[in-house]
Amino acid sequence: RRSRYSQGPRYIKRGSDEYGNVANFVETEQIVNDITTKIISSFIQIRGSIPLYWNQSDIWQLKPKIRTYGSIDSHVLALKSHLV
């Protein structure tokens, strides 16, 4: 399941917005049904961008440089909003 917030191409859209929505947030759930023991299990995997204000310039280089922007307080606010 893809988030409808802060979407974009994988190598272009990075970081978080002011509401804590991270770029390229994806949640995947795998449901396993063991018919011999009649047990149903679920495995959830979540991935997304780091919840800070950052981006990468020259993304087509082998090792693109990471740039952060904003104050420390804005990073803390974005991280707290993401975790809540």
CSV table of N, CA and C in Angstrom, one decimal:
chain,number,residue,atom,x,y,z
A,1,ARG,N,0.8,-1.2,0.0
A,1,ARG,CA,0.0,0.0,0.0
A,1,ARG,C,0.9,1.2,0.0
A,2,ARG,N,0.7,2.1,-1.0
A,2,ARG,CA,1.5,3.3,-1.1
A,2,ARG,C,0.8,4.5,-0.4
A,3,SER,N,1.5,5.3,0.2
A,3,SER,CA,0.9,6.5,0.8
A,3,SER,C,0.6,7.5,-0.3
A,4,ARG,N,-0.5,8.3,-0.1
A,4,ARG,CA,-0.9,9.3,-1.1
A,4,ARG,C,-0.2,10.6,-0.8
A,5,TYR,N,0.5,10.7,0.3
A,5,TYR,CA,1.2,11.9,0.7
A,5,TYR,C,2.6,11.8,0.2
A,6,SER,N,3.2,12.9,-0.2
A,6,SER,CA,4.6,13.1,-0.6
A,6,SER,C,5.1,12.0,-1.5
A,7,GLN,N,4.4,11.8,-2.6
A,7,GLN,CA,4.8,10.9,-3.6
A,7,GLN,C,5.7,11.5,-4.6
A,8,GLY,N,6.5,10.7,-5.3
A,8,GLY,CA,7.3,11.1,-6.4
A,8,GLY,C,8.3,10.0,-6.8
A,9,PRO,N,9.0,10.3,-7.9
A,9,PRO,CA,10.0,9.3,-8.3
A,9,PRO,C,11.0,8.9,-7.2
A,10,ARG,N,11.4,7.7,-7.2
A,10,ARG,CA,12.1,7.2,-6.1
A,10,ARG,C,13.5,7.9,-5.8
A,11,TYR,N,14.2,8.2,-6.9
A,11,TYR,CA,15.5,8.8,-6.7
A,11,TYR,C,15.5,10.3,-6.8
A,12,ILE,N,14.3,10.9,-6.9
A,12,ILE,CA,14.2,12.4,-6.9
A,12,ILE,C,13.5,12.9,-5.7
A,13,LYS,N,12.4,12.3,-5.3
A,13,LYS,CA,11.6,12.8,-4.1
A,13,LYS,C,12.3,12.2,-2.9
A,14,ARG,N,12.7,13.1,-1.9
A,14,ARG,CA,13.4,12.6,-0.7
A,14,ARG,C,12.8,13.4,0.5
A,15,GLY,N,13.1,12.8,1.7
A,15,GLY,CA,12.9,13.5,2.9
A,15,GLY,C,11.4,13.5,3.4
A,16,SER,N,11.1,14.5,4.2
A,16,SER,CA,9.8,14.6,4.9
A,16,SER,C,9.2,16.0,4.6
A,17,ASP,N,7.9,16.0,4.8
A,17,ASP,CA,7.2,17.3,4.7
A,17,ASP,C,6.9,17.8,6.2
A,18,GLU,N,6.3,19.0,6.3
A,18,GLU,CA,6.1,19.5,7.7
A,18,GLU,C,5.1,18.7,8.5
A,19,TYR,N,4.4,17.8,7.9
A,19,TYR,CA,3.4,17.0,8.6
A,19,TYR,C,4.0,15.6,9.0
A,20,GLY,N,5.2,15.4,8.7
A,20,GLY,CA,5.8,14.1,9.0
A,20,GLY,C,5.6,13.0,7.9
A,21,ASN,N,5.0,13.3,6.8
A,21,ASN,CA,4.8,12.4,5.7
A,21,ASN,C,6.1,12.2,5.0
A,22,VAL,N,6.7,11.0,4.9
A,22,VAL,CA,7.9,10.8,4.2
A,22,VAL,C,7.7,10.5,2.8
A,23,ALA,N,8.7,10.7,2.0
A,23,ALA,CA,8.7,10.4,0.6
A,23,ALA,C,8.7,8.9,0.4
A,24,ASN,N,7.9,8.4,-0.6
A,24,ASN,CA,7.9,7.0,-1.0
A,24,ASN,C,7.7,6.1,0.1
A,25,PHE,N,6.7,6.4,1.0
A,25,PHE,CA,6.3,5.5,2.1
A,25,PHE,C,5.5,4.3,1.5
A,26,VAL,N,5.9,3.1,1.8
A,26,VAL,CA,5.2,1.9,1.3
A,26,VAL,C,5.0,0.9,2.4
A,27,GLU,N,3.9,0.4,2.5
A,27,GLU,CA,3.6,-0.7,3.5
A,27,GLU,C,3.2,-2.0,2.8
A,28,THR,N,3.9,-3.1,3.1
A,28,THR,CA,3.6,-4.3,2.4
A,28,THR,C,3.2,-5.4,3.5
A,29,GLU,N,2.2,-6.1,3.3
A,29,GLU,CA,1.7,-7.1,4.2
A,29,GLU,C,1.7,-8.5,3.5
A,30,GLN,N,2.3,-9.5,4.1
A,30,GLN,CA,2.2,-10.8,3.6
A,30,GLN,C,1.5,-11.7,4.6
A,31,ILE,N,0.4,-12.3,4.2
A,31,ILE,CA,-0.4,-13.2,5.1
A,31,ILE,C,-0.1,-14.6,4.7
A,32,VAL,N,0.3,-15.4,5.7
A,32,VAL,CA,0.6,-16.8,5.6
A,32,VAL,C,-0.4,-17.7,6.3
A,33,ASN,N,-1.0,-18.6,5.5
A,33,ASN,CA,-1.9,-19.5,6.1
A,33,ASN,C,-1.3,-21.0,6.1
A,34,ASP,N,-1.0,-21.5,7.3
A,34,ASP,CA,-0.5,-22.8,7.4
A,34,ASP,C,-1.7,-23.8,7.6
A,35,ILE,N,-2.0,-24.5,6.5
A,35,ILE,CA,-3.2,-25.4,6.6
A,35,ILE,C,-3.0,-26.6,7.5
A,36,THR,N,-1.7,-27.0,7.7
A,36,THR,CA,-1.5,-28.2,8.6
A,36,THR,C,-1.8,-27.9,10.0
A,37,THR,N,-1.4,-26.7,10.5
A,37,THR,CA,-1.7,-26.3,11.9
A,37,THR,C,-2.8,-25.3,12.1
A,38,LYS,N,-3.4,-24.9,10.9
A,38,LYS,CA,-4.5,-23.9,10.9
A,38,LYS,C,-4.2,-22.6,11.6
A,39,ILE,N,-2.9,-22.2,11.4
A,39,ILE,CA,-2.5,-20.9,12.0
A,39,ILE,C,-2.3,-19.9,10.8
A,40,ILE,N,-2.8,-18.7,11.0
A,40,ILE,CA,-2.7,-17.6,10.1
A,40,ILE,C,-1.7,-16.6,10.7
A,41,SER,N,-0.7,-16.2,9.9
A,41,SER,CA,0.3,-15.3,10.4
A,41,SER,C,0.3,-14.1,9.4
A,42,SER,N,0.9,-13.0,9.9
A,42,SER,CA,1.0,-11.8,9.1
A,42,SER,C,2.4,-11.2,9.3
A,43,PHE,N,3.0,-10.7,8.2
A,43,PHE,CA,4.3,-10.1,8.3
A,43,PHE,C,4.1,-8.7,7.6
A,44,ILE,N,4.4,-7.6,8.3
A,44,ILE,CA,4.3,-6.3,7.7
A,44,ILE,C,5.7,-5.7,7.6
A,45,GLN,N,5.9,-5.1,6.4
A,45,GLN,CA,7.2,-4.5,6.1
A,45,GLN,C,6.9,-3.0,5.7
A,46,ILE,N,7.6,-2.1,6.3
A,46,ILE,CA,7.4,-0.7,6.0
A,46,ILE,C,8.7,-0.1,5.6
A,47,ARG,N,8.6,0.8,4.6
A,47,ARG,CA,9.8,1.5,4.1
A,47,ARG,C,9.5,2.9,3.7
A,48,GLY,N,10.4,3.7,3.7
A,48,GLY,CA,10.2,5.1,3.2
A,48,GLY,C,11.5,5.9,3.4
A,49,SER,N,11.4,7.1,3.1
A,49,SER,CA,12.6,8.0,3.2
A,49,SER,C,12.8,8.4,4.7
A,50,ILE,N,14.0,8.9,5.0
A,50,ILE,CA,14.3,9.3,6.4
A,50,ILE,C,13.5,10.5,6.7
A,51,PRO,N,12.8,10.6,7.9
A,51,PRO,CA,12.0,11.7,8.2
A,51,PRO,C,12.7,13.0,8.6
A,52,LEU,N,13.5,13.5,7.7
A,52,LEU,CA,14.2,14.8,7.9
A,52,LEU,C,14.1,15.6,6.6
A,53,TYR,N,14.5,16.9,6.7
A,53,TYR,CA,14.4,17.7,5.5
A,53,TYR,C,15.8,17.5,4.8
A,54,TRP,N,15.8,16.8,3.7
A,54,TRP,CA,17.0,16.6,2.9
A,54,TRP,C,16.7,16.2,1.5
A,55,ASN,N,17.7,16.3,0.6
A,55,ASN,CA,17.6,15.9,-0.8
A,55,ASN,C,18.9,15.6,-1.3
A,56,GLN,N,19.0,15.1,-2.5
A,56,GLN,CA,20.3,14.8,-3.2
A,56,GLN,C,20.4,15.5,-4.5
A,57,SER,N,21.5,16.1,-4.7
A,57,SER,CA,21.8,16.8,-6.0
A,57,SER,C,22.6,15.9,-6.9
A,58,ASP,N,22.5,16.1,-8.1
A,58,ASP,CA,23.2,15.3,-9.1
A,58,ASP,C,23.0,13.8,-8.9
A,59,ILE,N,21.7,13.4,-8.9
A,59,ILE,CA,21.3,12.0,-8.6
A,59,ILE,C,21.8,11.0,-9.5
A,60,TRP,N,22.3,11.4,-10.7
A,60,TRP,CA,22.8,10.4,-11.7
A,60,TRP,C,24.2,10.1,-11.5
A,61,GLN,N,24.9,10.7,-10.5
A,61,GLN,CA,26.3,10.3,-10.2
A,61,GLN,C,26.3,9.0,-9.4
A,62,LEU,N,27.5,8.4,-9.3
A,62,LEU,CA,27.6,7.2,-8.6
A,62,LEU,C,27.3,7.3,-7.1
A,63,LYS,N,27.8,8.4,-6.5
A,63,LYS,CA,27.6,8.7,-5.1
A,63,LYS,C,27.1,10.1,-4.9
A,64,PRO,N,25.8,10.3,-5.1
A,64,PRO,CA,25.3,11.7,-5.0
A,64,PRO,C,25.4,12.2,-3.6
A,65,LYS,N,25.7,13.5,-3.5
A,65,LYS,CA,25.8,14.1,-2.2
A,65,LYS,C,24.5,14.4,-1.6
A,66,ILE,N,24.4,14.3,-0.2
A,66,ILE,CA,23.2,14.5,0.5
A,66,ILE,C,23.2,15.9,1.1
A,67,ARG,N,22.1,16.7,0.9
A,67,ARG,CA,22.1,18.0,1.4
A,67,ARG,C,20.9,18.1,2.4
A,68,THR,N,21.1,18.6,3.5
A,68,THR,CA,20.0,18.9,4.5
A,68,THR,C,19.7,20.4,4.4
A,69,TYR,N,18.5,20.7,4.8
A,69,TYR,CA,18.1,22.1,4.8
A,69,TYR,C,17.1,22.3,5.9
A,70,GLY,N,17.0,23.5,6.4
A,70,GLY,CA,16.1,23.8,7.6
A,70,GLY,C,16.9,23.8,8.8
A,71,SER,N,16.3,24.2,9.9
A,71,SER,CA,16.9,24.2,11.2
A,71,SER,C,16.8,22.9,11.9
A,72,ILE,N,17.5,22.8,13.0
A,72,ILE,CA,17.5,21.5,13.8
A,72,ILE,C,16.1,21.4,14.4
A,73,ASP,N,15.4,22.5,14.8
A,73,ASP,CA,14.1,22.4,15.3
A,73,ASP,C,13.1,21.9,14.3
A,74,SER,N,13.3,22.3,13.0
A,74,SER,CA,12.4,21.8,12.0
A,74,SER,C,12.6,20.3,11.7
A,75,HIS,N,13.8,19.8,11.9
A,75,HIS,CA,14.1,18.4,11.7
A,75,HIS,C,13.4,17.6,12.9
A,76,VAL,N,13.5,18.2,14.1
A,76,VAL,CA,12.9,17.5,15.3
A,76,VAL,C,11.4,17.5,15.1
A,77,LEU,N,10.8,18.6,14.7
A,77,LEU,CA,9.4,18.6,14.5
A,77,LEU,C,8.9,17.6,13.4
A,78,ALA,N,9.6,17.5,12.3
A,78,ALA,CA,9.3,16.6,11.3
A,78,ALA,C,9.4,15.1,11.8
A,79,LEU,N,10.4,14.8,12.5
A,79,LEU,CA,10.6,13.5,13.1
A,79,LEU,C,9.5,13.1,14.1
A,80,LYS,N,9.2,14.1,15.0
A,80,LYS,CA,8.1,13.8,16.0
A,80,LYS,C,6.8,13.6,15.3
A,81,SER,N,6.5,14.4,14.2
A,81,SER,CA,5.2,14.3,13.5
A,81,SER,C,5.2,12.9,12.8
A,82,HIS,N,6.3,12.5,12.3
A,82,HIS,CA,6.3,11.2,11.6
A,82,HIS,C,6.1,10.0,12.6
A,83,LEU,N,6.6,10.1,13.8
A,83,LEU,CA,6.5,9.0,14.8
A,83,LEU,C,5.2,9.0,15.5
A,84,VAL,N,4.4,10.0,15.5
A,84,VAL,CA,3.1,10.1,16.2
A,84,VAL,C,2.1,9.5,15.4
